[in-house]
PDB file of C-alpha atoms in Angstrom:
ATOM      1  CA  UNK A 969      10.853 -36.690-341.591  1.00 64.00           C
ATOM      2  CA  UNK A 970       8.214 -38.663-340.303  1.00 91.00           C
ATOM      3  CA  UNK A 971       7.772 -39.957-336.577  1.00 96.00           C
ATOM      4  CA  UNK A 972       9.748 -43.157-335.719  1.00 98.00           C
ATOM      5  CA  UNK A 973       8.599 -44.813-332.459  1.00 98.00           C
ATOM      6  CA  UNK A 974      11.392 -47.231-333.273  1.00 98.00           C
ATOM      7  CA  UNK A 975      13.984 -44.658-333.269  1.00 98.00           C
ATOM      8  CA  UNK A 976      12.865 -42.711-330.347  1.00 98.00           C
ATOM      9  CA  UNK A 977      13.195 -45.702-328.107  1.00 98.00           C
ATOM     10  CA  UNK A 978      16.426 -46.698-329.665  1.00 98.00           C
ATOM     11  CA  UNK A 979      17.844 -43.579-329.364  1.00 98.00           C
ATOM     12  CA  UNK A 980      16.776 -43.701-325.414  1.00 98.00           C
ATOM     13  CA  UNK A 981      17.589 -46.785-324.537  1.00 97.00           C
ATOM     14  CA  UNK A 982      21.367 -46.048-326.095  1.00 97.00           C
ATOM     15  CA  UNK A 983      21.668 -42.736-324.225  1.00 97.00           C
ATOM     16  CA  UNK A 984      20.153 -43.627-320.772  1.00 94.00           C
ATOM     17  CA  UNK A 985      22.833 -44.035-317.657  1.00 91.00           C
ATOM     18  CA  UNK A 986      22.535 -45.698-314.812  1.00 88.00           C
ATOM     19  CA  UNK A 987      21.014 -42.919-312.314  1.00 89.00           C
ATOM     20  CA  UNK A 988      19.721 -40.247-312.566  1.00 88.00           C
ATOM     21  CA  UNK A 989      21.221 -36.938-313.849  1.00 87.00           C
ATOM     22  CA  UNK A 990      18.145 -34.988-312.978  1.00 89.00           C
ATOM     23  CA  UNK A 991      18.313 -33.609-317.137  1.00 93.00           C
ATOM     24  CA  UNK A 992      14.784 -36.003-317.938  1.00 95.00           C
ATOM     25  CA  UNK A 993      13.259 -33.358-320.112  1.00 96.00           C
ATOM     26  CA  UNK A 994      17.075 -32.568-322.016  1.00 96.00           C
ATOM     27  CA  UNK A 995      16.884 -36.569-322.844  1.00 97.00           C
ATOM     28  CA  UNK A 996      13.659 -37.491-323.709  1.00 98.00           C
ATOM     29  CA  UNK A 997      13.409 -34.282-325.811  1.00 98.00           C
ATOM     30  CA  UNK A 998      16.233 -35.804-327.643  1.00 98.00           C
ATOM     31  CA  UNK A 999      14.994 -38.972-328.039  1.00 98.00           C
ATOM     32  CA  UNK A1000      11.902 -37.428-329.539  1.00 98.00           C
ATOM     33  CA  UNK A1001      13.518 -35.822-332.018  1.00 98.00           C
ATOM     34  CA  UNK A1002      15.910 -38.466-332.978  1.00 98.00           C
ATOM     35  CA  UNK A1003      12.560 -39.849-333.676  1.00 98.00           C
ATOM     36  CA  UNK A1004      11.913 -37.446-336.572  1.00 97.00           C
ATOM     37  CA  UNK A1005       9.634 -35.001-334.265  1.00 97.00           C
ATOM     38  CA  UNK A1006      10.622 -31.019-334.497  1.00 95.00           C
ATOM     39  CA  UNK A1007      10.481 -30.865-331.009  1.00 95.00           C
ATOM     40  CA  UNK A1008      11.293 -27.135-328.896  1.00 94.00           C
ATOM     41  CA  UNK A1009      13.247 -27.528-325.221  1.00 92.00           C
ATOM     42  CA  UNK A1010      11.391 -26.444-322.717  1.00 93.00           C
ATOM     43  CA  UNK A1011      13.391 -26.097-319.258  1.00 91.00           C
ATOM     44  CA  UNK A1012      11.598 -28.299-316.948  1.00 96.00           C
ATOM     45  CA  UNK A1013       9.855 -31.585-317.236  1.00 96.00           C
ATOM     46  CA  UNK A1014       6.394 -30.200-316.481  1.00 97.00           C
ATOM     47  CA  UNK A1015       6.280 -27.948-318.955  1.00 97.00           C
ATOM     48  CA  UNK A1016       6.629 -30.498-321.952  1.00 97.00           C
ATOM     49  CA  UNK A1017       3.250 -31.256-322.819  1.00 97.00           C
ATOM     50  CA  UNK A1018       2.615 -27.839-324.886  1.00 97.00           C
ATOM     51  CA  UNK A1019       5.402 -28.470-327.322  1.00 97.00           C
ATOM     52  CA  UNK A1020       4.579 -32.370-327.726  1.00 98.00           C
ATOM     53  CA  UNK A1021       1.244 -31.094-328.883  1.00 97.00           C
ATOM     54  CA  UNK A1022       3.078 -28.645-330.875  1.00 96.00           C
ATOM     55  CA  UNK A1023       5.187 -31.407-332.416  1.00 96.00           C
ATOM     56  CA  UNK A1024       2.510 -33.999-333.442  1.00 96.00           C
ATOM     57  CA  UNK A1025       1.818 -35.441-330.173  1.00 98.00           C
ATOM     58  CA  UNK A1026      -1.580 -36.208-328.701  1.00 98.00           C
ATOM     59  CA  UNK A1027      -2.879 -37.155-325.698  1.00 98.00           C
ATOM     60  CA  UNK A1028      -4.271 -40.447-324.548  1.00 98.00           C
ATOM     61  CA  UNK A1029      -5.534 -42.519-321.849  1.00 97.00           C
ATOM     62  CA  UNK A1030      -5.276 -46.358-320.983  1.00 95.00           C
ATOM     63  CA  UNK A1031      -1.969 -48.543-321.607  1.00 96.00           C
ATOM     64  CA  UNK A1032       1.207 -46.801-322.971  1.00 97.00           C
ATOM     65  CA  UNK A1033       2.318 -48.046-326.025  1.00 98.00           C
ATOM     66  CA  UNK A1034       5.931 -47.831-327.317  1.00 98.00           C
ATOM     67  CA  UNK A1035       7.487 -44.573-328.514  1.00 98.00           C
ATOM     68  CA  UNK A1036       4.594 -42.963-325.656  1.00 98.00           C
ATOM     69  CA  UNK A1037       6.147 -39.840-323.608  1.00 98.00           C
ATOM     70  CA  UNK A1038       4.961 -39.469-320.037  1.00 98.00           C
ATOM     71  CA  UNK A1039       4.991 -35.410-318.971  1.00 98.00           C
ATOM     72  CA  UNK A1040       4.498 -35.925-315.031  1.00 96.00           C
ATOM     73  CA  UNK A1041       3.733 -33.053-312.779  1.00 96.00           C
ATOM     74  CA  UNK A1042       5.958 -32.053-309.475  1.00 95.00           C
ATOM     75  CA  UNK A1043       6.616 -33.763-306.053  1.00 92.00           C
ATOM     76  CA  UNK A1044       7.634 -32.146-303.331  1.00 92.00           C
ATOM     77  CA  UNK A1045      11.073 -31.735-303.314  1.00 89.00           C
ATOM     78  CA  UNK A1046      11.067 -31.897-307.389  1.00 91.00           C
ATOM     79  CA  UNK A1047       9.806 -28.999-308.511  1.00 94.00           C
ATOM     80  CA  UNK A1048      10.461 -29.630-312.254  1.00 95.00           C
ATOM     81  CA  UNK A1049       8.427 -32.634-312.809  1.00 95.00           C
ATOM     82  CA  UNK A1050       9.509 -35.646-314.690  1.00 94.00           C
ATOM     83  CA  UNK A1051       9.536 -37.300-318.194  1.00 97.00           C
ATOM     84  CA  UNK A1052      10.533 -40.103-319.686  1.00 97.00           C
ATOM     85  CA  UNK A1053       9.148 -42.231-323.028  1.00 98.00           C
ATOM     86  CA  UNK A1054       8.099 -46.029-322.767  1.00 98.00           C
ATOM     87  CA  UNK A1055       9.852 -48.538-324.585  1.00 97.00           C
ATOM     88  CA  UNK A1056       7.400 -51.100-324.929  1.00 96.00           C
ATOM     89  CA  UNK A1057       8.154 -53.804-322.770  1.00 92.00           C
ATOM     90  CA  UNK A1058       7.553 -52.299-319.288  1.00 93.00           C
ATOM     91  CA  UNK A1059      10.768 -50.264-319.075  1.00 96.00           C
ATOM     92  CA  UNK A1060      10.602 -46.613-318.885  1.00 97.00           C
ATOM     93  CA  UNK A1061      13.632 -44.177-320.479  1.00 97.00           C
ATOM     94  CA  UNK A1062      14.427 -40.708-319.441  1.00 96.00           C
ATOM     95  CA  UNK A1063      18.036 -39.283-318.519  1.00 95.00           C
ATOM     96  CA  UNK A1064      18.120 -43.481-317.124  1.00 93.00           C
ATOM     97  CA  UNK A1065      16.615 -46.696-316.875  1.00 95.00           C
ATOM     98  CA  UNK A1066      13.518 -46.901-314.990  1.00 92.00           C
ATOM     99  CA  UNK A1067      11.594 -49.606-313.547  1.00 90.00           C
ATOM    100  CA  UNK A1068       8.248 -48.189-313.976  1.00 90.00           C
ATOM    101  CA  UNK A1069       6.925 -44.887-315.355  1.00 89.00           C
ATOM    102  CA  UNK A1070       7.613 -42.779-311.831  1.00 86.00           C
ATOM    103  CA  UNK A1071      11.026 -42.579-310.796  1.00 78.00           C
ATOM    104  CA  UNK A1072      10.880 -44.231-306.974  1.00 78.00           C
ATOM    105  CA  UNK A1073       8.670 -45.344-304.322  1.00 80.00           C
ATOM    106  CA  UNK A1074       8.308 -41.301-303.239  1.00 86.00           C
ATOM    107  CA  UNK A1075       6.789 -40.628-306.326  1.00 87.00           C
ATOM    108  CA  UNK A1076       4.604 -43.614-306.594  1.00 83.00           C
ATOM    109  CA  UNK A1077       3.554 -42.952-302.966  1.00 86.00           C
ATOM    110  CA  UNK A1078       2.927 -39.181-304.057  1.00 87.00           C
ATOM    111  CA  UNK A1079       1.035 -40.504-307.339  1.00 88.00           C
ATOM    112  CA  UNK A1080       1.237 -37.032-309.138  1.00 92.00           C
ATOM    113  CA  UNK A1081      -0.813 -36.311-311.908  1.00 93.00           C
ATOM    114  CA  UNK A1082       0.498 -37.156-315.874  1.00 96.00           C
ATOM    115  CA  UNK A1083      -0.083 -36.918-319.225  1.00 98.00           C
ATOM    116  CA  UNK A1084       0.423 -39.850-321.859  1.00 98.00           C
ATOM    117  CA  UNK A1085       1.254 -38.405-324.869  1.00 98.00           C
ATOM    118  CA  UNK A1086       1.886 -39.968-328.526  1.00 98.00           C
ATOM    119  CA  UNK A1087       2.313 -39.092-331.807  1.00 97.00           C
ATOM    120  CA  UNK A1088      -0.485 -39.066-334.230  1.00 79.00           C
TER     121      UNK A1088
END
């Protein structure tokens, strides 16, 4: 099956709730593979970015374009990280609806380091 950015997002935007459920890498892994991408679970967030590589993801800099898959590293106080994949008009999907690709004004304040990643 080939990659569908379409489906990915889709498949997010259908699934997310309306807060958090703290189970962003359980979701977007999902989405990923609904997607078409073989795609292993890892158990935390931060830890994503090896099997996105592994499943035909790269990674990029600039913008994020649609079907993209943030892998952002810990806060204090969220030792797992976060993830979530872009759906192409400035809203962000993981285990919810976000506003903007880090989760609150904690984690924007923190600005922890990411990865873009997206699928060749």
């Amino acid at each position: 099956m080939s990659w569908n950015k379409d489906a990915a997002v889709n498949y997010a935007r259908n699934h997310a709730g309306s807060a958090s459920q703290h189970r962003c890498a359980h979701f977007v892994s999902n989405a990923v593979r609904a997607g078409g991408a073989r795609l292993i679970n890892t158990n935390y967030a931060k830890d994503m970015a090896f099997n996105l590589r592994a499943a035909g993801f790269r990674a990029v800099y600039g913008a994020p374009m649609k079907g993209d898959v943030a892998v952002i590293q810990p806060i204090a106080g969220h030792p797992a990280g976060h993830a979530c994949i872009y759906g192409g008009d400035g809203t962000w999907y993981s285990d919810y609806k976000q506003n903007s690709m880090y989760l609150g004004n904690n984690w924007a304040s923190a600005a922890p380091s990411y990865q873009l990643f997206r699928h060749n």
